[in-house]
């Protein structure tokens, strides 16, 4: 699961969303420069999943709403997800 939080004026965090990561044991994630996509590296599945992200709310768009943009199976462990932009 991936958690999205909002920083309140008081400095406290408010949970906005719990979203499926797309597999087991998310190890690392990164946003593209614009911030509208997130790449999630899943350690147990040895996969990387790309999700759409709403810039205004910060929420990850769920698969049933077309948010899952792609997935790739790796031959080795996921160490990092890095955008080449």
PDB file of C-alpha atoms in Angstrom:
ATOM      1  CA  UNK A   1       0.000   0.000   0.000  1.00  0.00           C
ATOM      2  CA  UNK A   2       1.110   3.556  -0.754  1.00  0.00           C
ATOM      3  CA  UNK A   3      -0.005   6.324   1.601  1.00  0.00           C
ATOM      4  CA  UNK A   4      -0.687   9.916   0.558  1.00  0.00           C
ATOM      5  CA  UNK A   5      -0.656  12.664   3.189  1.00  0.00           C
ATOM      6  CA  UNK A   6      -1.423  16.385   3.194  1.00  0.00           C
ATOM      7  CA  UNK A   7       0.476  18.817   5.419  1.00  0.00           C
ATOM      8  CA  UNK A   8      -2.019  20.882   7.416  1.00  0.00           C
ATOM      9  CA  UNK A   9      -1.378  24.515   8.409  1.00  0.00           C
ATOM     10  CA  UNK A  10      -0.546  23.291  11.919  1.00  0.00           C
ATOM     11  CA  UNK A  11       2.254  21.167  10.436  1.00  0.00           C
ATOM     12  CA  UNK A  12       0.452  17.923  11.258  1.00  0.00           C
ATOM     13  CA  UNK A  13      -0.130  15.277   8.612  1.00  0.00           C
ATOM     14  CA  UNK A  14      -3.578  14.306   7.410  1.00  0.00           C
ATOM     15  CA  UNK A  15      -4.012  11.011   5.566  1.00  0.00           C
ATOM     16  CA  UNK A  16      -5.593  11.527   2.155  1.00  0.00           C
ATOM     17  CA  UNK A  17      -5.362   8.071   0.585  1.00  0.00           C
ATOM     18  CA  UNK A  18      -4.201   4.494   0.892  1.00  0.00           C
ATOM     19  CA  UNK A  19      -3.646   3.130  -2.633  1.00  0.00           C
ATOM     20  CA  UNK A  20      -2.570  -0.311  -3.853  1.00  0.00           C
ATOM     21  CA  UNK A  21       1.087  -0.297  -4.926  1.00  0.00           C
ATOM     22  CA  UNK A  22       0.520  -2.904  -7.648  1.00  0.00           C
ATOM     23  CA  UNK A  23       2.339  -5.802  -5.994  1.00  0.00           C
ATOM     24  CA  UNK A  24       4.106  -6.963  -2.870  1.00  0.00           C
ATOM     25  CA  UNK A  25       6.569  -5.036  -0.708  1.00  0.00           C
ATOM     26  CA  UNK A  26       7.088  -1.641  -2.351  1.00  0.00           C
ATOM     27  CA  UNK A  27      10.787  -0.900  -1.897  1.00  0.00           C
ATOM     28  CA  UNK A  28      11.159   2.484  -3.545  1.00  0.00           C
ATOM     29  CA  UNK A  29       9.183   4.987  -5.579  1.00  0.00           C
ATOM     30  CA  UNK A  30       9.861   8.193  -7.483  1.00  0.00           C
ATOM     31  CA  UNK A  31       7.851  10.926  -9.185  1.00  0.00           C
ATOM     32  CA  UNK A  32       8.527  12.221 -12.672  1.00  0.00           C
ATOM     33  CA  UNK A  33       9.496  15.922 -12.989  1.00  0.00           C
ATOM     34  CA  UNK A  34       5.906  17.076 -13.542  1.00  0.00           C
ATOM     35  CA  UNK A  35       4.672  14.943 -10.642  1.00  0.00           C
ATOM     36  CA  UNK A  36       1.782  13.375 -12.542  1.00  0.00           C
ATOM     37  CA  UNK A  37       3.347   9.890 -12.636  1.00  0.00           C
ATOM     38  CA  UNK A  38       4.878   7.684  -9.970  1.00  0.00           C
ATOM     39  CA  UNK A  39       7.123   4.655 -10.564  1.00  0.00           C
ATOM     40  CA  UNK A  40       6.911   2.036  -7.812  1.00  0.00           C
ATOM     41  CA  UNK A  41       9.554  -0.669  -7.417  1.00  0.00           C
ATOM     42  CA  UNK A  42       8.085  -3.829  -5.884  1.00  0.00           C
ATOM     43  CA  UNK A  43      10.712  -5.980  -4.207  1.00  0.00           C
ATOM     44  CA  UNK A  44       8.898  -9.319  -3.847  1.00  0.00           C
ATOM     45  CA  UNK A  45       7.316  -9.253  -7.326  1.00  0.00           C
ATOM     46  CA  UNK A  46      10.498  -7.916  -8.982  1.00  0.00           C
ATOM     47  CA  UNK A  47       8.363  -5.463 -10.926  1.00  0.00           C
ATOM     48  CA  UNK A  48       8.063  -1.733 -11.535  1.00  0.00           C
ATOM     49  CA  UNK A  49       4.569  -0.267 -11.926  1.00  0.00           C
ATOM     50  CA  UNK A  50       3.845   3.212 -13.317  1.00  0.00           C
ATOM     51  CA  UNK A  51       0.777   5.013 -11.923  1.00  0.00           C
ATOM     52  CA  UNK A  52      -0.984   8.266 -12.838  1.00  0.00           C
ATOM     53  CA  UNK A  53      -1.181  10.835 -10.056  1.00  0.00           C
ATOM     54  CA  UNK A  54      -3.592  13.749  -9.668  1.00  0.00           C
ATOM     55  CA  UNK A  55      -1.500  16.901  -9.207  1.00  0.00           C
ATOM     56  CA  UNK A  56      -4.158  18.822  -7.314  1.00  0.00           C
ATOM     57  CA  UNK A  57      -5.085  16.203  -4.715  1.00  0.00           C
ATOM     58  CA  UNK A  58      -1.838  14.201  -4.767  1.00  0.00           C
ATOM     59  CA  UNK A  59      -3.872  10.996  -5.043  1.00  0.00           C
ATOM     60  CA  UNK A  60      -2.746   8.017  -7.085  1.00  0.00           C
ATOM     61  CA  UNK A  61      -5.354   7.169  -9.730  1.00  0.00           C
ATOM     62  CA  UNK A  62      -6.605   3.590  -9.194  1.00  0.00           C
ATOM     63  CA  UNK A  63      -6.337   0.881 -11.829  1.00  0.00           C
ATOM     64  CA  UNK A  64     -10.110   0.729 -12.371  1.00  0.00           C
ATOM     65  CA  UNK A  65      -9.999   4.427 -13.375  1.00  0.00           C
ATOM     66  CA  UNK A  66      -7.149   3.926 -15.869  1.00  0.00           C
ATOM     67  CA  UNK A  67      -4.380   4.899 -13.474  1.00  0.00           C
ATOM     68  CA  UNK A  68      -2.091   1.944 -14.088  1.00  0.00           C
ATOM     69  CA  UNK A  69       0.005   3.037 -17.075  1.00  0.00           C
ATOM     70  CA  UNK A  70       2.417   0.132 -17.286  1.00  0.00           C
ATOM     71  CA  UNK A  71       4.265  -2.656 -15.560  1.00  0.00           C
ATOM     72  CA  UNK A  72       7.543  -4.408 -16.273  1.00  0.00           C
ATOM     73  CA  UNK A  73       8.881  -7.664 -14.819  1.00  0.00           C
ATOM     74  CA  UNK A  74      12.582  -7.562 -13.926  1.00  0.00           C
ATOM     75  CA  UNK A  75      15.062 -10.451 -13.826  1.00  0.00           C
ATOM     76  CA  UNK A  76      16.719  -9.214 -10.642  1.00  0.00           C
ATOM     77  CA  UNK A  77      15.904  -7.283  -7.503  1.00  0.00           C
ATOM     78  CA  UNK A  78      14.436  -3.787  -7.636  1.00  0.00           C
ATOM     79  CA  UNK A  79      16.986  -1.381  -6.193  1.00  0.00           C
ATOM     80  CA  UNK A  80      15.609   1.980  -7.360  1.00  0.00           C
ATOM     81  CA  UNK A  81      13.170   3.609  -9.772  1.00  0.00           C
ATOM     82  CA  UNK A  82      14.667   6.601 -11.591  1.00  0.00           C
ATOM     83  CA  UNK A  83      13.059   8.698 -14.321  1.00  0.00           C
ATOM     84  CA  UNK A  84      15.279   9.491 -17.318  1.00  0.00           C
ATOM     85  CA  UNK A  85      13.948  12.931 -18.195  1.00  0.00           C
TER      86      UNK A  85
END
